[in-house]
Tab-separated table of C-alpha atoms in Angstrom:
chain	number	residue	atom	x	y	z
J	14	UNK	CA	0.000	0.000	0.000
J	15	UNK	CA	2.844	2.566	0.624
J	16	UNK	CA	4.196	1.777	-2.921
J	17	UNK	CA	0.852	2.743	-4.151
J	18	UNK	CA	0.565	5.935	-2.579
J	19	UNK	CA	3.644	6.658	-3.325
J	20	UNK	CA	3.243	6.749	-6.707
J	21	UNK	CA	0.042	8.543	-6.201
J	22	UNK	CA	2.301	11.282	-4.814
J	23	UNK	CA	5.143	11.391	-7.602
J	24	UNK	CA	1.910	12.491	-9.740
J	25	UNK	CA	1.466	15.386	-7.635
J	26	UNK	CA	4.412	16.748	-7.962
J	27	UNK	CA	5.244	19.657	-10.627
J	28	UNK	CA	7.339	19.726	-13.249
J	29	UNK	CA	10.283	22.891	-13.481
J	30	UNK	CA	10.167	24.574	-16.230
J	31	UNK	CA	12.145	27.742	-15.980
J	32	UNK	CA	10.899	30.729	-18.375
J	33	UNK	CA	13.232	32.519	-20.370
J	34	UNK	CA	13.191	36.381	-19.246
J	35	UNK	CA	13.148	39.499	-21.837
J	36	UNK	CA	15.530	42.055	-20.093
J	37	UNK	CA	15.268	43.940	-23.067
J	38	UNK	CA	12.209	46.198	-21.209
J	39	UNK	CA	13.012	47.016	-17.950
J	40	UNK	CA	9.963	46.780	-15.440
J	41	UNK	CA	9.907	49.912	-13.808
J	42	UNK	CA	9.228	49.571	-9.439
J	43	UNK	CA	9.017	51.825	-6.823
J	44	UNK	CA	9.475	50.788	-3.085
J	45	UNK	CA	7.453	52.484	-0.335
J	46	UNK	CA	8.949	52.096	2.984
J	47	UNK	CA	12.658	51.562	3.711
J	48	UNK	CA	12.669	48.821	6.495
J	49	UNK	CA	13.401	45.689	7.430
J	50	UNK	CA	11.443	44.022	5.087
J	51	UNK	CA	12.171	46.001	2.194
J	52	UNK	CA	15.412	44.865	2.373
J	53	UNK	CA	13.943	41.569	1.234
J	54	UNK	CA	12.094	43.185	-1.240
J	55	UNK	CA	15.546	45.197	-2.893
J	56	UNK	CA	17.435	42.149	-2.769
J	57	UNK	CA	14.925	40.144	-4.673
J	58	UNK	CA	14.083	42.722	-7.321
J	59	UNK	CA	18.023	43.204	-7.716
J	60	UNK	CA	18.113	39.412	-9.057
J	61	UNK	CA	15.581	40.110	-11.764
J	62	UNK	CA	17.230	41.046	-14.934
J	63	UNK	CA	14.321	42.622	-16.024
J	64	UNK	CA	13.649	44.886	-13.372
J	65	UNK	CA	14.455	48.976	-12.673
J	66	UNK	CA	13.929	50.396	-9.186
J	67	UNK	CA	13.513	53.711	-10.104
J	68	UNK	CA	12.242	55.163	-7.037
J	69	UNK	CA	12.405	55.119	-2.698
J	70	UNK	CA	9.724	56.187	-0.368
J	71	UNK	CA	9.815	57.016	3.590
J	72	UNK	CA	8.272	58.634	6.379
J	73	UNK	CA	10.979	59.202	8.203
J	74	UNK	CA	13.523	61.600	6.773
J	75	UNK	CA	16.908	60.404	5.310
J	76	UNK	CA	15.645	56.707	5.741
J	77	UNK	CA	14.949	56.551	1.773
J	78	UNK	CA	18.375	58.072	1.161
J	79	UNK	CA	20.633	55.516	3.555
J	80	UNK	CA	18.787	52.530	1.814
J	81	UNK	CA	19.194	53.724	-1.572
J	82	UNK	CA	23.596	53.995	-0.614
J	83	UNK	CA	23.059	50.767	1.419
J	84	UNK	CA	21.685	48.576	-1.347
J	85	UNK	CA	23.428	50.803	-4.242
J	86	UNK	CA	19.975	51.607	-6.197
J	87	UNK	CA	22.083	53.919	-8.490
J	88	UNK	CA	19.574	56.211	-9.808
J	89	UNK	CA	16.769	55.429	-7.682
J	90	UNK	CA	14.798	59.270	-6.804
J	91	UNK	CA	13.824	59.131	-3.153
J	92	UNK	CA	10.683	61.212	-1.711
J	93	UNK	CA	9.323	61.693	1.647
J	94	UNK	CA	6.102	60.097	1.402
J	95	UNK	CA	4.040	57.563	-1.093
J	96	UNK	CA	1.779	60.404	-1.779
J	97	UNK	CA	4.674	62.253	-3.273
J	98	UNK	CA	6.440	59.093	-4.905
J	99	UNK	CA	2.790	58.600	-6.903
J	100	UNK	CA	2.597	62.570	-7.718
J	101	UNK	CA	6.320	62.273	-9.763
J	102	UNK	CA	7.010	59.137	-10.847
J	103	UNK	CA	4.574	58.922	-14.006
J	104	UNK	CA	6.300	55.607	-15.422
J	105	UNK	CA	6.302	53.141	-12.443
J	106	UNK	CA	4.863	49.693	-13.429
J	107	UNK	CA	4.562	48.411	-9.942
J	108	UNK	CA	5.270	49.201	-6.061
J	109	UNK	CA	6.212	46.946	-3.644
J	110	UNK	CA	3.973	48.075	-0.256
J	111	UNK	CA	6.497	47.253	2.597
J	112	UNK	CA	5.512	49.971	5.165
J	113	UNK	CA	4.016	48.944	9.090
J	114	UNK	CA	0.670	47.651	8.942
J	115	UNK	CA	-0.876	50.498	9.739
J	116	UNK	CA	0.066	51.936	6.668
J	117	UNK	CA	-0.985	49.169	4.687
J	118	UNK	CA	-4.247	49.960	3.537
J	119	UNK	CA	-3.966	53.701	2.560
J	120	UNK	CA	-0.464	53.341	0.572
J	121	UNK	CA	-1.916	50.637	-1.252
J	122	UNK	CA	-5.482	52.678	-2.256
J	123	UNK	CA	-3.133	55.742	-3.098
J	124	UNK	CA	-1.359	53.209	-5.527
J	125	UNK	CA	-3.937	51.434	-6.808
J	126	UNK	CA	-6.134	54.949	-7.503
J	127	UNK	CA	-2.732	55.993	-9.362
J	128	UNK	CA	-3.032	53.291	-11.811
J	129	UNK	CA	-0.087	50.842	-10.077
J	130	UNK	CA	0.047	47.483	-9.802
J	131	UNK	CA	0.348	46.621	-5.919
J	132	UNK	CA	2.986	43.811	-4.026
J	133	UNK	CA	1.424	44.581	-0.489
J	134	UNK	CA	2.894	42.812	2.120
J	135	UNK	CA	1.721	40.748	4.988
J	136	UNK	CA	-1.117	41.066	6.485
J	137	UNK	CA	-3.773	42.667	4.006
J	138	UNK	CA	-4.492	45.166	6.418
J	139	UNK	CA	-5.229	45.595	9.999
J	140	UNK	CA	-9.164	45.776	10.554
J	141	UNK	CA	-11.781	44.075	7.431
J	142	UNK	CA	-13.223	47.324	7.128
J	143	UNK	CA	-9.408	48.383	5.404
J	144	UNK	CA	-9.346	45.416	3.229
J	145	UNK	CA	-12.590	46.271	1.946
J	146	UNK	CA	-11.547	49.669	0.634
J	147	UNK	CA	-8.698	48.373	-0.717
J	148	UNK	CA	-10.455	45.997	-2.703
J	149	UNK	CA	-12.689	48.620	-3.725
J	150	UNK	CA	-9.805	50.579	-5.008
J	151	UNK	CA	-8.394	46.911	-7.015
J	152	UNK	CA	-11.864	46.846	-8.302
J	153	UNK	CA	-11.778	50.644	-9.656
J	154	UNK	CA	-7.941	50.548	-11.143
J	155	UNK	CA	-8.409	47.458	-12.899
J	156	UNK	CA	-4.687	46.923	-11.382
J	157	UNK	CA	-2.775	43.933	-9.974
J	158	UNK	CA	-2.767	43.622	-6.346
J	159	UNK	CA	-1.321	40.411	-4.689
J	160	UNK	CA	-0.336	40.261	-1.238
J	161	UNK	CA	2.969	38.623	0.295
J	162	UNK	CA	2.402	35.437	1.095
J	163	UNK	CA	5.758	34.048	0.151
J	164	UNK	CA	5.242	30.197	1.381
J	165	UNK	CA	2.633	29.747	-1.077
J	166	UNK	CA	5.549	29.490	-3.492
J	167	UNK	CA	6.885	26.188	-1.568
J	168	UNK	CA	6.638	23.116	-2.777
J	169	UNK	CA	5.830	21.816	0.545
J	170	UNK	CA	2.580	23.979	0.731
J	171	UNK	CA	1.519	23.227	-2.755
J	172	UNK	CA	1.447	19.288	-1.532
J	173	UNK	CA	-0.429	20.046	0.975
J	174	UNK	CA	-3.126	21.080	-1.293
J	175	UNK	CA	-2.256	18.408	-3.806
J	176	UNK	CA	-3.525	15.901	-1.334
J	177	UNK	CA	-6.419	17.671	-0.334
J	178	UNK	CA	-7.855	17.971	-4.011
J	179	UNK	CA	-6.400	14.483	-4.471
J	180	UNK	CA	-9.454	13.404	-2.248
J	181	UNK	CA	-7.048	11.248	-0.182
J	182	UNK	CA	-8.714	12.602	3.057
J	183	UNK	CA	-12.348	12.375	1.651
J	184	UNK	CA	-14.464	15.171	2.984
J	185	UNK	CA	-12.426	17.534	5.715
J	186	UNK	CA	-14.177	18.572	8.386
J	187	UNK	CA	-11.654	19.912	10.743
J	188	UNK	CA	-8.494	22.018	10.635
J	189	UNK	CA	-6.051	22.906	13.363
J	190	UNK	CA	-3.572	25.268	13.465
J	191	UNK	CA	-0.433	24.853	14.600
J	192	UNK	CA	3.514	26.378	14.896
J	193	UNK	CA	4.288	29.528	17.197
J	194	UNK	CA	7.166	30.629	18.922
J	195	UNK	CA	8.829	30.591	22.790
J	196	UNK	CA	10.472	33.580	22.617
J	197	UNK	CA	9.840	35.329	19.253
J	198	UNK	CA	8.669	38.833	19.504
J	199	UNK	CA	9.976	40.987	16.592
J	200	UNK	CA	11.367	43.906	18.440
J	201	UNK	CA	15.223	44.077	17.202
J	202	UNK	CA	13.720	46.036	14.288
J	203	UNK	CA	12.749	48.576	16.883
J	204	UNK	CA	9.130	49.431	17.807
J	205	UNK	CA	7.006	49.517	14.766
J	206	UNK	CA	5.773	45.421	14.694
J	207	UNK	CA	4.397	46.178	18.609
J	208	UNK	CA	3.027	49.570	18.891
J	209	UNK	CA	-0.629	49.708	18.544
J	210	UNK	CA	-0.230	52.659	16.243
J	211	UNK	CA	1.932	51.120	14.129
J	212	UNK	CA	1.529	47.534	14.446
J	213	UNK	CA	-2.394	47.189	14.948
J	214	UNK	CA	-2.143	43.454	15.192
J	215	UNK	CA	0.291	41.452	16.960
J	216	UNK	CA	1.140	37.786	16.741
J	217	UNK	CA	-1.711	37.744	14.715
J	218	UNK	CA	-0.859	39.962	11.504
J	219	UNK	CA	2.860	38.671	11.973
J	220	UNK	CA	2.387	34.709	11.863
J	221	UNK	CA	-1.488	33.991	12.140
J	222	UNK	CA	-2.189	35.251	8.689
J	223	UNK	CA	0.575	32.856	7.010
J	224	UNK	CA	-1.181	29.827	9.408
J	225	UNK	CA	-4.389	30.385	8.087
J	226	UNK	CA	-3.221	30.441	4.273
J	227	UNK	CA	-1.706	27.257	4.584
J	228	UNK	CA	-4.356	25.868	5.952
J	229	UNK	CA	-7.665	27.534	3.921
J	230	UNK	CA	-6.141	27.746	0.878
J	231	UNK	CA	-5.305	23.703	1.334
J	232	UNK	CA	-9.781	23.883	1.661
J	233	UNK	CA	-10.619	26.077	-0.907
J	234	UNK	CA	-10.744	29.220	0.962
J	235	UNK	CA	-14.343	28.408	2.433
J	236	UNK	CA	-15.950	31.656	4.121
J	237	UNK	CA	-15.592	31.978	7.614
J	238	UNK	CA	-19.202	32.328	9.233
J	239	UNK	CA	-18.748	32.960	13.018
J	240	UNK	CA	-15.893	33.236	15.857
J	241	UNK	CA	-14.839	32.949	18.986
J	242	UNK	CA	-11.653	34.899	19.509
J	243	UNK	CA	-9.197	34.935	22.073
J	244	UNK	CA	-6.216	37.572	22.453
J	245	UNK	CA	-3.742	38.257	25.186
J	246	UNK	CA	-0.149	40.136	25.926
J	247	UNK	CA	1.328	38.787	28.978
J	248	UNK	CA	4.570	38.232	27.500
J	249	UNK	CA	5.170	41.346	25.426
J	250	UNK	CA	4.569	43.200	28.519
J	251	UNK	CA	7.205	41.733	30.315
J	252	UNK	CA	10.534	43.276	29.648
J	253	UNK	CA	12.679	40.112	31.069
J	254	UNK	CA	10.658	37.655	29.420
J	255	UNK	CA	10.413	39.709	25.943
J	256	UNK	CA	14.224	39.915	26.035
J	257	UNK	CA	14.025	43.859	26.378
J	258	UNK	CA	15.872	44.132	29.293
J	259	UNK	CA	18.536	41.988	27.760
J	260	UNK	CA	18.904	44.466	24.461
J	261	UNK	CA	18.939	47.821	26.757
J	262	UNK	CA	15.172	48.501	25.714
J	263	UNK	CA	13.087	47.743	29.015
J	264	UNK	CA	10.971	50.926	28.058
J	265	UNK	CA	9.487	48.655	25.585
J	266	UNK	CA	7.101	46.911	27.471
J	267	UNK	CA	5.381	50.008	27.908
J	268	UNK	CA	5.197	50.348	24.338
J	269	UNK	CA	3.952	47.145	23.952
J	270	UNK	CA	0.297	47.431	22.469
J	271	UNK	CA	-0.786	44.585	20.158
J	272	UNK	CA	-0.764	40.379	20.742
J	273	UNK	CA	1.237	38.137	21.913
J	274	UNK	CA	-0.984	35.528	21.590
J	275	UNK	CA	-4.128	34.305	19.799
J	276	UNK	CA	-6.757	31.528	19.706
J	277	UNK	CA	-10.126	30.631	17.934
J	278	UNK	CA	-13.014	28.366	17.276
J	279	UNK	CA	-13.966	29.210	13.267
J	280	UNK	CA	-16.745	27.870	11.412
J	281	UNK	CA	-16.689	27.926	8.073
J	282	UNK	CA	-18.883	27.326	5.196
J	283	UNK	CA	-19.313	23.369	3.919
J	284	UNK	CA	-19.260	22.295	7.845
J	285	UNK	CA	-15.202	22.971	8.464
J	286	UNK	CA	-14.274	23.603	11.610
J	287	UNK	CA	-11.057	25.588	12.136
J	288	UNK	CA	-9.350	25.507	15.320
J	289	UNK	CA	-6.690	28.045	15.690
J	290	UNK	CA	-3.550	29.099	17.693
J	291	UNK	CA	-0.750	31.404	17.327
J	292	UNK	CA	2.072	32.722	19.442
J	293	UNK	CA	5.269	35.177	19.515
J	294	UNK	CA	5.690	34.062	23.445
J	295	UNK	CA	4.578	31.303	25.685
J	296	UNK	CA	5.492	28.661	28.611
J	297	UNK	CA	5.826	25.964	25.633
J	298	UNK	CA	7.773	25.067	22.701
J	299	UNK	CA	4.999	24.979	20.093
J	300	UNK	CA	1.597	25.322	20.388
J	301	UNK	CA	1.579	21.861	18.147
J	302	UNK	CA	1.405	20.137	14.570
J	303	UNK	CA	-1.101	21.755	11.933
J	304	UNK	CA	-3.590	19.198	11.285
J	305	UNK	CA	-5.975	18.671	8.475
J	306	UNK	CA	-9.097	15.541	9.009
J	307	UNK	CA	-10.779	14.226	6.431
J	308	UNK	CA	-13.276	11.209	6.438
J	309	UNK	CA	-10.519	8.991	4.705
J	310	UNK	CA	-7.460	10.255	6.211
J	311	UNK	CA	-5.641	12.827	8.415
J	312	UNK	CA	-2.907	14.997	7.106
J	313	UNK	CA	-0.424	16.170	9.983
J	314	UNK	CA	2.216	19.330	8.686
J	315	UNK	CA	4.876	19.631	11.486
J	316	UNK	CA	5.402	22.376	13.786
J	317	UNK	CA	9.139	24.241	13.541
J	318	UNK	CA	10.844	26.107	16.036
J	319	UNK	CA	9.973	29.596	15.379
J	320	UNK	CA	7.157	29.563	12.930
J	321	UNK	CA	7.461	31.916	9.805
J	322	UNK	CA	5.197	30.969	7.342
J	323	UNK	CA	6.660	27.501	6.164
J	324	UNK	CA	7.565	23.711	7.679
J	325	UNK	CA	11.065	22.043	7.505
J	326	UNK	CA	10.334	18.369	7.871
J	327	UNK	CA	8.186	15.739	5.904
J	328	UNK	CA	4.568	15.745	5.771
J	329	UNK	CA	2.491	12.253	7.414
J	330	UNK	CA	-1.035	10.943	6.046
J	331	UNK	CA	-2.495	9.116	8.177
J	332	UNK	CA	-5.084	6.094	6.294
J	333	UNK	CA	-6.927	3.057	7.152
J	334	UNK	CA	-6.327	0.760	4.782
J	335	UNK	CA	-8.199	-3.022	5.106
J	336	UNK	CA	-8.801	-2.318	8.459
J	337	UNK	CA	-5.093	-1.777	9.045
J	338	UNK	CA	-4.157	1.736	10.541
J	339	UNK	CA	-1.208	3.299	8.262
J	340	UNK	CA	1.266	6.219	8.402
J	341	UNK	CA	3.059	7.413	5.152
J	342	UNK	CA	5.473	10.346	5.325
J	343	UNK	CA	5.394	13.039	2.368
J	344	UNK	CA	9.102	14.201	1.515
J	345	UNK	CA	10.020	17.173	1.704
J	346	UNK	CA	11.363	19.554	-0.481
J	347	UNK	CA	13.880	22.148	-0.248
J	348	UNK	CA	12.289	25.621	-0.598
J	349	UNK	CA	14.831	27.557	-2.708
J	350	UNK	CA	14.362	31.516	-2.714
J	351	UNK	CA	10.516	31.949	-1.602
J	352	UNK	CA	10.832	35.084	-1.702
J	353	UNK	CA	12.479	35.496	-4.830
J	354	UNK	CA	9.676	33.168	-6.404
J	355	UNK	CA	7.668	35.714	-5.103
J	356	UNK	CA	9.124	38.688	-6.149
J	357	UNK	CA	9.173	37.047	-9.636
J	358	UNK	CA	5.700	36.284	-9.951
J	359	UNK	CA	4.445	39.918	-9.288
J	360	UNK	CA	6.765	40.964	-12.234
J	361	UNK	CA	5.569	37.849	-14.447
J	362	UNK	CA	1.854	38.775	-13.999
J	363	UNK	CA	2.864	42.803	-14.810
J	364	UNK	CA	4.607	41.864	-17.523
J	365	UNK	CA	1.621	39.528	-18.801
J	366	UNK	CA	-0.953	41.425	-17.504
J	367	UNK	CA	-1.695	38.083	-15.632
J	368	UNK	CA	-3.312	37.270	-12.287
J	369	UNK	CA	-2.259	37.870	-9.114
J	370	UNK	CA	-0.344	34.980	-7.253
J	371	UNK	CA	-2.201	35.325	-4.141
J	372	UNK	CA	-5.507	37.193	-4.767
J	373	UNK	CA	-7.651	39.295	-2.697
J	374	UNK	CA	-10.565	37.330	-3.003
J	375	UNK	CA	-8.876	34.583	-0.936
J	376	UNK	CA	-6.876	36.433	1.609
J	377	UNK	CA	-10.029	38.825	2.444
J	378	UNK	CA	-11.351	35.702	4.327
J	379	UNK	CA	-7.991	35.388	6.280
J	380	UNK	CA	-8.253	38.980	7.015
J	381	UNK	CA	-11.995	38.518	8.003
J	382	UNK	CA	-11.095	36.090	10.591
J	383	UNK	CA	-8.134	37.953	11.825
J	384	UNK	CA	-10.619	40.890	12.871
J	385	UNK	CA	-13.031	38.933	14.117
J	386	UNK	CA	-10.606	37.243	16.639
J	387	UNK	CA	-9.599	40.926	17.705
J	388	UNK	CA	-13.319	42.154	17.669
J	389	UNK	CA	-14.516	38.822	19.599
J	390	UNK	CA	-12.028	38.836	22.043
J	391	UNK	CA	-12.354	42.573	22.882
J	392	UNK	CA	-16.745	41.803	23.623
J	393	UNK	CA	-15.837	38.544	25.300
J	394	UNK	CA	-18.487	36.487	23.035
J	395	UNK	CA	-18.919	34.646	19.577
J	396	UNK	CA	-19.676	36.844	16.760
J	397	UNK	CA	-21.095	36.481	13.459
J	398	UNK	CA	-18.442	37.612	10.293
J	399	UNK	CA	-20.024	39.323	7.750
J	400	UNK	CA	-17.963	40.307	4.727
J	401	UNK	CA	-19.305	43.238	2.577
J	402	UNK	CA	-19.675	42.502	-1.180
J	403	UNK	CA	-17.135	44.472	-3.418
């Protein structure tokens, strides 16, 4: 039987075929917001052959300047705000979103209105009532807008949707989430992932949005019809436990203002049931496996250490076959440059006028249920989601 299914496997995976690239038209990008992550973003787009970035935007003065001699973007103009970057650069073909999440929502409808194609990072936005406008704007510019989920270029995650679809685990009825981290609250990049102001979601935005696209897009993206949310900040608070004391920040924990830690009970349309957990701190190592059930058979996708979107060991279906219980592990891939994959596909789909990698349409429901976690929690009761129609 595990010869079987292992052959059934070998048919789900894809074959490479690498596409030639034209260089000889330069995709012009822009780059709005100068931190950490952009960093990711320069360093991709600097691999593409085919790719200019032609202009630098920041809030904070000189910030646009010191990455533009950091990364040598020779030529790159650098302005003070997006609003400015939009008003003067009348050739861009794209912008790559990478400011706090606060932010995220109103640089990308600025764009979007301007007639740019949109790489907005993780998460969509901070509240559904943001993600909403933003689609509105999508639907007005006719533009590309796909958000950063980088795993969703792994291998790995593809399989897990291969088996789904497969209909290895019959009908699913039941999705955990899974991962988390001990001691993992992003504060070496200074204050803007924790502030309220600037952050708006914690542990949530962070590393509960890529949880919940591993494990809805594996379903289909079903809508999410009601929640029961759960948020809390013990940790973050804490400057000896956060490790703020350690890095000469202890003032910090007053700063502190978003999640530390999440947790919901999710139902979703066609009778799933989505159990869900994140963490940047806790009294454990993991706050367990990911795990997808199915009439037929159980899919379990392994925790890591510090959860970032993506697994590093082999996947394990579990069947019963002739009234014998079976395990068969999935092996796993090597991811390669996710983000690069990434990166690439936003300039593919300008360059084809093509689809967006990771729609909208889909990660509205993940931003749906991120809100209603913060909303539920805050009323201390289930509440109904309701998405408005676009």
């Amino acid at each position: 039987m595990a010869e079987a299914l292992d052959k059934s496997l070998d048919a789900f995976k894809d074959v490479k075929n690498e596409k030639a690239i034209d260089a000889s038209k330069k995709v012009k990008i822009g780059i709005i917001g100068t931190g950490w992550i952009a960093e990711a973003h320069i360093n991709a787009y600097k691999k593409q052959t085919d790719v200019e970035v032609v202009a630098l935007a920041d809030l904070v003065p000189g910030k646009a300047e010191a990455f533009k001699e950091k990364y040598g973007v020779e030529g790159a103009r650098c302005y003070s705000s997006d609003v400015e970057l939009l008003a003067n650069e009348k050739d861009l073909d794209g912008v790559s979103i990478c400011t706090y999440n606060c932010q995220h929502a109103p640089c990308a409808i600025h764009a979007l209105d301007a007639g740019i194609n949109v790489m907005l990072e993780k998460p969509f936005t901070v509240t559904l009532e943001e993600a909403i406008e933003v689609m509105k704007a999508e639907k007005r510019s006719g533009k590309i807008l796909t958000i950063g989920f980088q795993p969703r270029m792994s291998e790995n995650m593809q399989m897990i949707k291969k088996i789904v679809e497969s209909g290895e685990l019959g009908d699913v009825y039941y999705i955990q989430a899974g991962g988390g981290r001990r001691q993992g609250i992003p504060f070496p990049y200074g204050t803007t992932f924790i502030e309220k102001e600037t952050g708006g979601l914690g542990a949530l935005g962070d590393i509960g949005c890529y949880s919940l696209d591993m494990l809805l897009g594996a379903v289909g993206y079903p809508k999410p019809l009601t929640c029961t949310g759960y948020v809390s900040a013990f940790f973050g608070k804490d400057p000896n436990y956060a490790g703020y004391q350690a890095a000469g920040h202890p003032e910090y924990a007053e700063k502190f203002g978003v999640d530390d830690f999440a947790a919901a009970f999710v139902r979703l349309e066609g009778g799933i049931i989505l159990d869900f957990r994140i963490s940047w701190a806790m009294h454990m190592d993991t706050c367990g496996d990911a795990l997808i059930l199915g009439t037929k058979g159980g899919l379990r996708i392994p925790s890591t250490e510090c959860w970032n979107g993506e697994f590093n060991k082999p996947l394990k279906i579990y069947k019963n076959v002739g009234g014998k219980n079976l395990d068969f592990e999935v092996p796993y891939s090597p991811s390669g440059d996710l983000f690069g994959k990434k990166i690439r596909s936003f300039v593919d789909s300008i360059k084809e006028n093509g689809a967006p990698t990771v729609p909208s349409s889909e990660i509205i429901y993940n931003q749906a249920i991120l809100d209603a976690i913060a909303k539920s929690s805050e009323i201390g009761r289930e509440i109904e989601i309701v998405i408005p129609e676009v």
